[in-house]
Short mmCIF file of C-alpha atoms in Angstrom, two decimals:
data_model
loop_
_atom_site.label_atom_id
_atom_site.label_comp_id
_atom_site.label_asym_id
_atom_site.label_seq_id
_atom_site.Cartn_x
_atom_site.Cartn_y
_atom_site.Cartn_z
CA UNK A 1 0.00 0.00 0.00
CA UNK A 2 1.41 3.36 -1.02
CA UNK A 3 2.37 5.58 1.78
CA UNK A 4 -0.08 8.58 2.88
CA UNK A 5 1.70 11.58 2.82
CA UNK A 6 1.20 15.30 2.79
CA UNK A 7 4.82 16.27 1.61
CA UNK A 8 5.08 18.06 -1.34
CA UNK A 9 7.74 16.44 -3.75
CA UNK A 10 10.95 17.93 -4.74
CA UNK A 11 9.57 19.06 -8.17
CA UNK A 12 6.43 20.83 -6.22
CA UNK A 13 9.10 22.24 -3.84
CA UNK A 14 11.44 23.89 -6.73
CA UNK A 15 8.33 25.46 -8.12
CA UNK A 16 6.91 26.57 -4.72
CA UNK A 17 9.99 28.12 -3.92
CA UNK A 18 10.64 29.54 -7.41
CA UNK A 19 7.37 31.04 -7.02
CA UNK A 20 8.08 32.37 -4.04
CA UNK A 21 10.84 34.32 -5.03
CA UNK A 22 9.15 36.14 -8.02
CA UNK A 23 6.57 36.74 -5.42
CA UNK A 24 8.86 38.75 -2.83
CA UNK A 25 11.50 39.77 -5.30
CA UNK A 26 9.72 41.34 -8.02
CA UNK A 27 5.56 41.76 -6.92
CA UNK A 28 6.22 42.93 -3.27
CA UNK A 29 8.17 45.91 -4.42
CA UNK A 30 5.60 46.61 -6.78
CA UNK A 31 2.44 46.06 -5.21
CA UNK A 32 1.92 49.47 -3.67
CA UNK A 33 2.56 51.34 -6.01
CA UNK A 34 0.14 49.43 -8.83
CA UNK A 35 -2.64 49.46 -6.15
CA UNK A 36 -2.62 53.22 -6.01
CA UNK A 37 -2.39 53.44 -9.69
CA UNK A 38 -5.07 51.39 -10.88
CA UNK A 39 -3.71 50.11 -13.66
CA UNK A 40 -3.28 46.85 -15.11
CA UNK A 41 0.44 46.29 -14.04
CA UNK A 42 1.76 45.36 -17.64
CA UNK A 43 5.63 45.03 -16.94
CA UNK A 44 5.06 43.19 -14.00
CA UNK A 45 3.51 40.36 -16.71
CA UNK A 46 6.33 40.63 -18.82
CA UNK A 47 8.58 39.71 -16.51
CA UNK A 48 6.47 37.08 -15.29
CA UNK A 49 5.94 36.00 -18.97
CA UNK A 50 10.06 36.32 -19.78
CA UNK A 51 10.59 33.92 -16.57
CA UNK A 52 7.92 31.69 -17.55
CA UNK A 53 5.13 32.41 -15.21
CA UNK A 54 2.78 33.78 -17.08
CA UNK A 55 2.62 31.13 -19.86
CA UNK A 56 0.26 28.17 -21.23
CA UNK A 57 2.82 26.05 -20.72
CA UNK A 58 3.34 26.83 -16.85
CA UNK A 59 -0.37 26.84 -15.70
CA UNK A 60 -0.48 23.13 -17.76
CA UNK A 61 2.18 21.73 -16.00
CA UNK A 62 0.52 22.71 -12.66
CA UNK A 63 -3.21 21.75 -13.73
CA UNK A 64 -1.79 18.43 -14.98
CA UNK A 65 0.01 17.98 -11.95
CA UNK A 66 -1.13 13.77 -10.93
CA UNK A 67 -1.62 15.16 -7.37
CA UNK A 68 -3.86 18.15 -7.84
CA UNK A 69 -1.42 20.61 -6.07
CA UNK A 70 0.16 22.33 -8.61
CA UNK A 71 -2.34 24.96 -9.30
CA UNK A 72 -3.40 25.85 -5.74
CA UNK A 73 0.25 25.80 -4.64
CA UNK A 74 1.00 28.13 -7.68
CA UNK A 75 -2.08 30.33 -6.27
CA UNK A 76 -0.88 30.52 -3.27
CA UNK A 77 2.63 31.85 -3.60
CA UNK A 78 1.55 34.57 -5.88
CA UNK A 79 -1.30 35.71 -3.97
CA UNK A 80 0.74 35.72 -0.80
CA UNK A 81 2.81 38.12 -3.04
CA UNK A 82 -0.15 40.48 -4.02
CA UNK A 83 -3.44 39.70 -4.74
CA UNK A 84 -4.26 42.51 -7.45
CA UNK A 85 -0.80 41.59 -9.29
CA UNK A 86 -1.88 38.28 -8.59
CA UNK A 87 -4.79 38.52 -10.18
CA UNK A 88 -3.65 40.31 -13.39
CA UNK A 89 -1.25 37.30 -14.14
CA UNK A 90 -3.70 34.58 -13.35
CA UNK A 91 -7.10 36.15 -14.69
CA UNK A 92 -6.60 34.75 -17.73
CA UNK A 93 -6.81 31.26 -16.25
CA UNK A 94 -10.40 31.79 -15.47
CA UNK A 95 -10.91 32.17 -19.21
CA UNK A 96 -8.80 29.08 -20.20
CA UNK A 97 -10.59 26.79 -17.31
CA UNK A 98 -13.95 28.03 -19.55
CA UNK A 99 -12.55 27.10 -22.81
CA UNK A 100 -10.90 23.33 -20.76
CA UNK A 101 -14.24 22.79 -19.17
CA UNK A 102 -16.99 23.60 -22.34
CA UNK A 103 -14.60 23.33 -25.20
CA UNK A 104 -13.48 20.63 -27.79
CA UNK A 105 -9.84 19.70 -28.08
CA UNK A 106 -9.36 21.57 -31.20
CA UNK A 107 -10.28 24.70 -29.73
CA UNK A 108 -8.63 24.02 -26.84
CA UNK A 109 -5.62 24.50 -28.56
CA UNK A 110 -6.45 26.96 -30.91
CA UNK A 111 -7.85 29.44 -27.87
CA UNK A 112 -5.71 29.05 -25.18
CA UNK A 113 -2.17 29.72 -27.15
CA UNK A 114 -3.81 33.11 -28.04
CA UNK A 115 -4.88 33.87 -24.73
CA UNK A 116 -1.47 34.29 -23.60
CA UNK A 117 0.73 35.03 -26.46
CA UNK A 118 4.58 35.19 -25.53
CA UNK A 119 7.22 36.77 -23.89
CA UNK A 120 7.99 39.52 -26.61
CA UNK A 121 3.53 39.97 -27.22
CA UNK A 122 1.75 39.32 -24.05
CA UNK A 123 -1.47 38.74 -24.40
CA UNK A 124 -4.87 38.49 -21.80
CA UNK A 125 -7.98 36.55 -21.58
CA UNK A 126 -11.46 37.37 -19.82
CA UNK A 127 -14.46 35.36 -18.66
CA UNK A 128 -17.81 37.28 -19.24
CA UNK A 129 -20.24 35.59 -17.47
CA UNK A 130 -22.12 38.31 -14.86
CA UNK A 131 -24.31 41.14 -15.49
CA UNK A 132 -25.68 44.22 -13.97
CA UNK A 133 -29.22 41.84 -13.27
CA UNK A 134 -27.43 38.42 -12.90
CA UNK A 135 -24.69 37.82 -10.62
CA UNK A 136 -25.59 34.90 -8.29
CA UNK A 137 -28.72 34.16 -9.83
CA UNK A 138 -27.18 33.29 -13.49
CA UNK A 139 -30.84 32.58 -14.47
CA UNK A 140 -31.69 36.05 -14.88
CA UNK A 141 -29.32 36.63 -17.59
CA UNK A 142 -30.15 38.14 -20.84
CA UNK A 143 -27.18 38.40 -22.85
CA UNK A 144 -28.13 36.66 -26.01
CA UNK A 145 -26.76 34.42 -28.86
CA UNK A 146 -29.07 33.97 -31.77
CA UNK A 147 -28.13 31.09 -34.52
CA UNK A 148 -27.75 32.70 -38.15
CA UNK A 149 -27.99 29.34 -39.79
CA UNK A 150 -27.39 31.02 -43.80
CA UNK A 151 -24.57 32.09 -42.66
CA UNK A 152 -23.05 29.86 -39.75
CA UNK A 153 -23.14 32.82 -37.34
CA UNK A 154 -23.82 33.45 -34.00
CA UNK A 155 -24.64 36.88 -33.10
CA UNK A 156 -24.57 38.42 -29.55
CA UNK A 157 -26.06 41.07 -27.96
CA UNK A 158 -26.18 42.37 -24.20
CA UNK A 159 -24.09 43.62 -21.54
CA UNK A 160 -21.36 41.95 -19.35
CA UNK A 161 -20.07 43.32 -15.83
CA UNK A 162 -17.53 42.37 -13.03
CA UNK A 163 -15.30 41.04 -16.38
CA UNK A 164 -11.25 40.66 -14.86
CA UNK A 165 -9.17 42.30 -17.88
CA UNK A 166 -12.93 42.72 -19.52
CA UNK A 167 -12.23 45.26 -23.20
CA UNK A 168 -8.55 44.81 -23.11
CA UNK A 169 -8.44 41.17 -23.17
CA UNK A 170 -7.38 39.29 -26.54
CA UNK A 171 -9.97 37.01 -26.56
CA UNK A 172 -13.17 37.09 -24.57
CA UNK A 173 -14.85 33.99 -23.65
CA UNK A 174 -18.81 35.03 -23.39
CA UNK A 175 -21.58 32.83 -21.44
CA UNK A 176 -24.97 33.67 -23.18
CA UNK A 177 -28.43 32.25 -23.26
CA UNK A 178 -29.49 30.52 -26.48
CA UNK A 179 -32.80 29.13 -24.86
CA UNK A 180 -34.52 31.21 -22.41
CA UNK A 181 -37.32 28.95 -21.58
CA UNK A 182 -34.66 26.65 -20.15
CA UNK A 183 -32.91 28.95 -17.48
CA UNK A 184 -29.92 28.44 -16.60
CA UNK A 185 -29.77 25.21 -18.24
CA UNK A 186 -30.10 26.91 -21.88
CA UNK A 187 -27.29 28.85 -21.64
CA UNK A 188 -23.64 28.33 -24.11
CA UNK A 189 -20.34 30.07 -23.64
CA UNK A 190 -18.65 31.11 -26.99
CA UNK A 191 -15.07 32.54 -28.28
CA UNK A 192 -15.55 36.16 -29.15
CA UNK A 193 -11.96 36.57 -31.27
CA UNK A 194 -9.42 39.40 -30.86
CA UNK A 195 -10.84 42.53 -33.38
CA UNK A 196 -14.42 41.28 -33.20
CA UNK A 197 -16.51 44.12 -34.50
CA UNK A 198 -19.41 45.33 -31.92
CA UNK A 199 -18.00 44.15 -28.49
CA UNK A 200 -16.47 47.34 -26.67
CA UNK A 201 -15.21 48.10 -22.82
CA UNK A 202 -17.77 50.04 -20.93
CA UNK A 203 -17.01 51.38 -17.18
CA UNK A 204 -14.19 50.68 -15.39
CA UNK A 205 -13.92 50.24 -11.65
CA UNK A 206 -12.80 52.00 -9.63
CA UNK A 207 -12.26 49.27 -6.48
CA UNK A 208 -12.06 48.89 -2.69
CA UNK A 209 -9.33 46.21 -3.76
CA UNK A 210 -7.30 44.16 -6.13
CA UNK A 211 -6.75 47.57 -7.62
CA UNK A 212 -4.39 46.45 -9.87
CA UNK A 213 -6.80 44.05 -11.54
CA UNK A 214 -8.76 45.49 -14.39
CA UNK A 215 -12.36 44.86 -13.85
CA UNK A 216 -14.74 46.69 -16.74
CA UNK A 217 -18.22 46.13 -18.47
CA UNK A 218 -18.21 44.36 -21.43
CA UNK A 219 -21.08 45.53 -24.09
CA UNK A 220 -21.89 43.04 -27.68
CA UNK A 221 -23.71 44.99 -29.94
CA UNK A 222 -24.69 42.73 -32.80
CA UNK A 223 -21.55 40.70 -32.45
CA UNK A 224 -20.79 38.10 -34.97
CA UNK A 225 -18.96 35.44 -34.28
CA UNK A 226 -18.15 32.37 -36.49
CA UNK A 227 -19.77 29.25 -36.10
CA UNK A 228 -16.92 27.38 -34.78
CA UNK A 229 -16.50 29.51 -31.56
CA UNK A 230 -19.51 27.75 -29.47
CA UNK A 231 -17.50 26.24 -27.10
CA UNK A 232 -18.10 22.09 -27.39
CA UNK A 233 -19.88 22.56 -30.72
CA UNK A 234 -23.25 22.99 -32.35
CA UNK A 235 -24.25 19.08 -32.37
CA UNK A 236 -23.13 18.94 -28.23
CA UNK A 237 -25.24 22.02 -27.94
CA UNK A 238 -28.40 20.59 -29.12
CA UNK A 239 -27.85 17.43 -27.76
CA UNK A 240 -27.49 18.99 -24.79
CA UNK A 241 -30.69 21.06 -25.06
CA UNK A 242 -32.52 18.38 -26.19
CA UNK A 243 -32.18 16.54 -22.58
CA UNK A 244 -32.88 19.79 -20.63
CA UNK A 245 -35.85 20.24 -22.54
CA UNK A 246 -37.31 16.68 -21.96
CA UNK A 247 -35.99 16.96 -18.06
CA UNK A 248 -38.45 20.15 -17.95
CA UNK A 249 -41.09 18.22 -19.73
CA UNK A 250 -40.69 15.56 -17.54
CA UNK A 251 -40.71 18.00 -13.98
CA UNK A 252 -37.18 16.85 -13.66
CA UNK A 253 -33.50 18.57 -13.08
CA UNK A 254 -32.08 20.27 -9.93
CA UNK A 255 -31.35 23.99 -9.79
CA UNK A 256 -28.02 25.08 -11.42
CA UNK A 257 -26.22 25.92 -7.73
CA UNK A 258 -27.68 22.16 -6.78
CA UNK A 259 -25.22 19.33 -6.94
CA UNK A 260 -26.11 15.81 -7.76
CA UNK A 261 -26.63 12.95 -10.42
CA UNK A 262 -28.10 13.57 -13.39
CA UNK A 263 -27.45 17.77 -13.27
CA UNK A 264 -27.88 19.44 -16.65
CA UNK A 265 -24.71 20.95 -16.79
CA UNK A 266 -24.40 24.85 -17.13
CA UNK A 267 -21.65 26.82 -18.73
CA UNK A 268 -20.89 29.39 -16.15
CA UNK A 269 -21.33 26.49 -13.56
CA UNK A 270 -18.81 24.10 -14.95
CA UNK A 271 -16.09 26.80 -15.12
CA UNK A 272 -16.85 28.05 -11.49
CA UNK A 273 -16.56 24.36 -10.54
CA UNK A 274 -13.33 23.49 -11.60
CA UNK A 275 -11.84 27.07 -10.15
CA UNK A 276 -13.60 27.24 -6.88
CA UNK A 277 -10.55 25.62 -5.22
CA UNK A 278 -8.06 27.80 -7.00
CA UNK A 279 -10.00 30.41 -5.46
CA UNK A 280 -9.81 29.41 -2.03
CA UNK A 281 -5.95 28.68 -2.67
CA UNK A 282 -5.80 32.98 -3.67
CA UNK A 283 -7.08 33.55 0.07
CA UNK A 284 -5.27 31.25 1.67
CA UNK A 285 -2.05 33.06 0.24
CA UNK A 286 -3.04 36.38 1.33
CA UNK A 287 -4.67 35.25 4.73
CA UNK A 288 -0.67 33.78 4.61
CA UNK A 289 0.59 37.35 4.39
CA UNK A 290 -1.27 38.97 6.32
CA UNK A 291 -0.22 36.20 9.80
CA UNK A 292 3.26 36.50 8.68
CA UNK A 293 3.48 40.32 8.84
CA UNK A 294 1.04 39.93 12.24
CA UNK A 295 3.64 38.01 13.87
CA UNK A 296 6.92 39.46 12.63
CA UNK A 297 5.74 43.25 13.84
CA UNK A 298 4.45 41.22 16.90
CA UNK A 299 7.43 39.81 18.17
CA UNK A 300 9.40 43.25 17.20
CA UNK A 301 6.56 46.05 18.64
CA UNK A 302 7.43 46.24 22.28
CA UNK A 303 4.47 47.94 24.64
CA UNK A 304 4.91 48.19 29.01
CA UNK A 305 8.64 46.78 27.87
CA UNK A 306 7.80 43.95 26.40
CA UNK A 307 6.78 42.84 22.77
CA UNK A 308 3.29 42.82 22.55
CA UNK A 309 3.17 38.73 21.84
CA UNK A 310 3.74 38.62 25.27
CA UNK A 311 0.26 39.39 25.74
CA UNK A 312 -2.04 36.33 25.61
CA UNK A 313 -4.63 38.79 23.72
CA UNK A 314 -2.27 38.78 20.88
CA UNK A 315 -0.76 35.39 21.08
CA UNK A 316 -3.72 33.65 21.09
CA UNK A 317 -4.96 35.54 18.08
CA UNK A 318 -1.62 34.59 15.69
CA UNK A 319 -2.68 31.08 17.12
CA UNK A 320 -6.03 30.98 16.10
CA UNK A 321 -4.72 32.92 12.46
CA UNK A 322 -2.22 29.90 11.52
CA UNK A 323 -4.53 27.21 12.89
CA UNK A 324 -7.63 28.92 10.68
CA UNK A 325 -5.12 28.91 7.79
CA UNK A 326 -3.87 25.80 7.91
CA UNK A 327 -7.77 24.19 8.09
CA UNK A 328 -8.25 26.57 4.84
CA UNK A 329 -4.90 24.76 3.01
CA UNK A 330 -6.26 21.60 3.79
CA UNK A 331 -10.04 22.08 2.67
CA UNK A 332 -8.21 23.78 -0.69
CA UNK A 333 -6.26 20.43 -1.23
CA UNK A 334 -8.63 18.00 -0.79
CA UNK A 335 -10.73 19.55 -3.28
CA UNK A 336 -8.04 19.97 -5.71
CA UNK A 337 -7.07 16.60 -5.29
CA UNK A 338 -10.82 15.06 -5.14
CA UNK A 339 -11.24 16.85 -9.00
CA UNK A 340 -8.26 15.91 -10.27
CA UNK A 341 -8.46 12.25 -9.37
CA UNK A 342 -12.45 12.21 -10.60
CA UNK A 343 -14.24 12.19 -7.39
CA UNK A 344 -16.96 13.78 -6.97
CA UNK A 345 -18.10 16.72 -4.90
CA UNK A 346 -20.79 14.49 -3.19
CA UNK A 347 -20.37 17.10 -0.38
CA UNK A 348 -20.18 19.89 -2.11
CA UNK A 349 -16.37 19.73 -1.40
CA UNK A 350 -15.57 22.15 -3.98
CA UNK A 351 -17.33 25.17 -2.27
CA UNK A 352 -16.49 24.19 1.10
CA UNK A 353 -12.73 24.87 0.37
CA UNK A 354 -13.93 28.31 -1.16
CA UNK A 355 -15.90 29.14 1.50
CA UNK A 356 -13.79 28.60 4.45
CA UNK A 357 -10.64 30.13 2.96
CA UNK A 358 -12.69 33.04 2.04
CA UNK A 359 -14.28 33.46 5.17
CA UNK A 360 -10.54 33.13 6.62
CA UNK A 361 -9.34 35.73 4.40
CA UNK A 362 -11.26 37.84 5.68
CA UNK A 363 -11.04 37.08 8.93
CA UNK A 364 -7.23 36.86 9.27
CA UNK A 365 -6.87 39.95 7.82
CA UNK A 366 -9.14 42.17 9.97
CA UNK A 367 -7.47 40.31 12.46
CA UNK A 368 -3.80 41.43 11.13
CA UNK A 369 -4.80 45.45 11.09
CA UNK A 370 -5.85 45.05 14.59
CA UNK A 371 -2.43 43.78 16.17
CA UNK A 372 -0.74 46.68 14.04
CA UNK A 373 -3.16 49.03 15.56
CA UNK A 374 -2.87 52.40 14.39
CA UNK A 375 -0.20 51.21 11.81
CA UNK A 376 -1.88 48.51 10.33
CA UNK A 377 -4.47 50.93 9.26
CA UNK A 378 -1.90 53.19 7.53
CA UNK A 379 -0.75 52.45 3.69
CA UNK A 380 2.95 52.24 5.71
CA UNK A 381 2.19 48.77 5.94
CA UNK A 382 0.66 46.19 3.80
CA UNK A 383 -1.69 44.52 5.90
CA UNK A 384 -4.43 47.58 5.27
CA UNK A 385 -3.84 46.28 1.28
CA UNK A 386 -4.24 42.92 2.10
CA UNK A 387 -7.47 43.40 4.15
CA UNK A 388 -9.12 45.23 1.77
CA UNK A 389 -7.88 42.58 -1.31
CA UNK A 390 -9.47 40.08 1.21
CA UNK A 391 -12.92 41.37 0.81
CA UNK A 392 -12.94 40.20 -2.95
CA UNK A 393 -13.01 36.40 -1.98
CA UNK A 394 -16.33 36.10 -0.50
CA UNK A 395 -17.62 37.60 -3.25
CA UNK A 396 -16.41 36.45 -6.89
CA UNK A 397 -16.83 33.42 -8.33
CA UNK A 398 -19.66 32.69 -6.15
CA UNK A 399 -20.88 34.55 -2.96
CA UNK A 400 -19.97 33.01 0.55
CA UNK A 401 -23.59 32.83 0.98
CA UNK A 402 -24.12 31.14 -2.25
CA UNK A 403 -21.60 28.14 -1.30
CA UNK A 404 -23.41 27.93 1.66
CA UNK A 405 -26.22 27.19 -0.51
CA UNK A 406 -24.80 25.07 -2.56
CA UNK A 407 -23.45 22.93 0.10
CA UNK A 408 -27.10 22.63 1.76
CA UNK A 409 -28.77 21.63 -0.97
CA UNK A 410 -25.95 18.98 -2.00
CA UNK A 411 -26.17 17.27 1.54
CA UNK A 412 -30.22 17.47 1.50
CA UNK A 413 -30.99 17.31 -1.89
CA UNK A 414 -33.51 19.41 -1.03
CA UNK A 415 -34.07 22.94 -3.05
CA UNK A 416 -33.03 25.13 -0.18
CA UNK A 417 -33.85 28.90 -1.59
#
């Protein structure tokens, strides 16, 4: 019998640690000043791009790693670096999880290449899949694709919001409703190509964190896109419909949060699926950061005489910080490891990693600004950045209170509203 073992291996180790140092070398330094600009931190990616970091052939290695923990270790180093220069180098992976989850293997690797592009052209990706009406409740969207079957078109219309590098991105990967008598259930995600006539940024925002992340409306107006950029096809798509429609006919199917056997897969659903781990593994990084500058100005800030870790008030605290974080690493790996070995979430496991590392985020973080005091609420010192990137966690990709849902219904396969 093969030996249990929560080691990483060497290779996992050289990357961690590789990671690490591109991390405090080259995004620490950088971090406050992006965050005050607002800006998409562009030579930042190139030099993640010239090392390697930011490359198709980097996030593959860690996605295909047998073990599951490449990706979330990967998140977790460069979110414990910053999470808004995080996010700029590993938005695009939310993008190419939609293409890996919905699409065929030819445009698998016709997409993904172009979402990147290379060290001397970098290029960016972004996943459209909320709007101003449907956030949560992915139901309520109204973006539209229409079939033009003369000409082997699809044309889409409607408005996108919340979209990480949305209007500057190479390629956009758009979620939009084909059949609205279906729900969520009749929705498709499609390719819209770099140049596309008709799809255009809208507003920026302006953000209480990950500032360095670009986050814009998307609008399609009449946008035509050909044929071959419906993720997984036209013949998958009606086949596909077809067995949504009959479940409706027949009073059948589970709501689109619900988990279970026999789920109509959704588009939006199956990409916030696979990433819900990688998620948690972001806030677990920063939670990270935030403990480690706790401590260090904890054992070095002296109060009465003494450093202030002295105090059980504050000790107790950094305990409860690392033994919250740890619980949050573990959650994050099982997950990872349950999808990439082909288990199923049959407890939701997927959003209980997400949920607890959020909610530790979060935690950890308010916790951090308190033990600076006065200085941890001051831009002297990163842990007011980190607490307000923290906020982002229980809300993207899938509200905390939303996993909580999902969860519920998946251990009472009941349809808990």
């Amino acid at each position: 019998m093969a030996e249990f073992t929560l080691d990483l291996n060497e290779d996992q180790k050289q990357v961690r640690d590789w990671l690490n140092g591109f991390a405090k070398d080259v995004m620490r330094p950088a971090a406050a000043e992006w965050d005050e600009r607002e800006e998409t931190p562009w030579p930042v990616i190139q030099e993640a791009a010239k090392l390697g970091i930011y490359s198709l052939d980097f996030y593959a290695q860690q996605f295909f790693d047998p073990t599951g923990l490449g990706i979330p270790m990967a998140m977790e180093e460069l979110f414990w670096g910053d999470a808004g220069i995080a996010l700029s180098i590993v938005g695009t992976g939310l993008a190419a999880v939609g293409v890996l989850a919905n699409g065929t293997e030819e445009q698998i690797g016709t997409w993904i290449p172009q979402m990147y592009g290379d060290a001397d052209d970098v290029k960016v990706a972004a996943f459209c899949s909320s709007e101003p009406d449907a956030g949560s409740d992915v139901a309520s969207m109204r973006t539209r694709a229409v079939y033009d079957e003369a000409k082997d078109e699809w044309v889409l219309g409607g408005t996108k919001t919340w979209a990480t590098n949305g209007g500057i991105a190479n390629v956009h990967v758009v979620v939009a409703v084909v059949d609205a008598e279906l729900g969520s259930r009749g929705h498709a995600s499609f390719i819209v190509p770099p140049g596309t006539p008709g799809l255009s940024q809208g507003q920026k925002f302006k953000k209480h964190g990950i500032r360095a992340s670009h986050t814009a409306e998307v609008v399609l107006e009449n946008v035509r896109v050909p044929g071959h950029c419906l993720l997984g096809g036209k013949e998958r798509l009606d086949e596909r419909l077809a067995r949504a429609r009959e479940r409706a006919r027949s009073g059948g199917g589970r709501s689109e949060t619900g988990e279970g056997p026999g789920r109509v897969k959704n588009a939006a659903m199956a990409t916030f699926e696979a990433s819900r781990p990688a998620v948690g593994a972001m806030a677990v990084g920063t939670a990270r950061a935030a403990y480690e500058e706790a401590l260090e100005y904890a054992m070095t800030r002296e109060q009465f005489g003494r450093p202030i870790i002295d105090n059980q008030g504050v000790a107790f605290q950094l305990a409860d910080m690392r033994t919250q974080i740890d619980a949050a690493r573990l959650l994050v790996w099982r997950a990872s490891w349950m999808a990439t070995t082909k288990r199923p979430f049959t407890s939701a496991e997927g959003s209980m990693s997400k949920l607890f590392a959020s909610e530790t985020a979060k935690k950890v973080t308010a916790q951090a600004v308190q033990i600076l005091g006065g200085n941890g609420f001051t831009r002297e010192y990163p842990v007011e950045r980190m607490h307000r990137d923290a906020a982002i966690y229980t809300i993207f990709e899938g509200t905390s209170e939303i996993q909580r849902l999902v969860i519920a219904r998946t251990l009472s396969g009941m349809p808990i509203r």
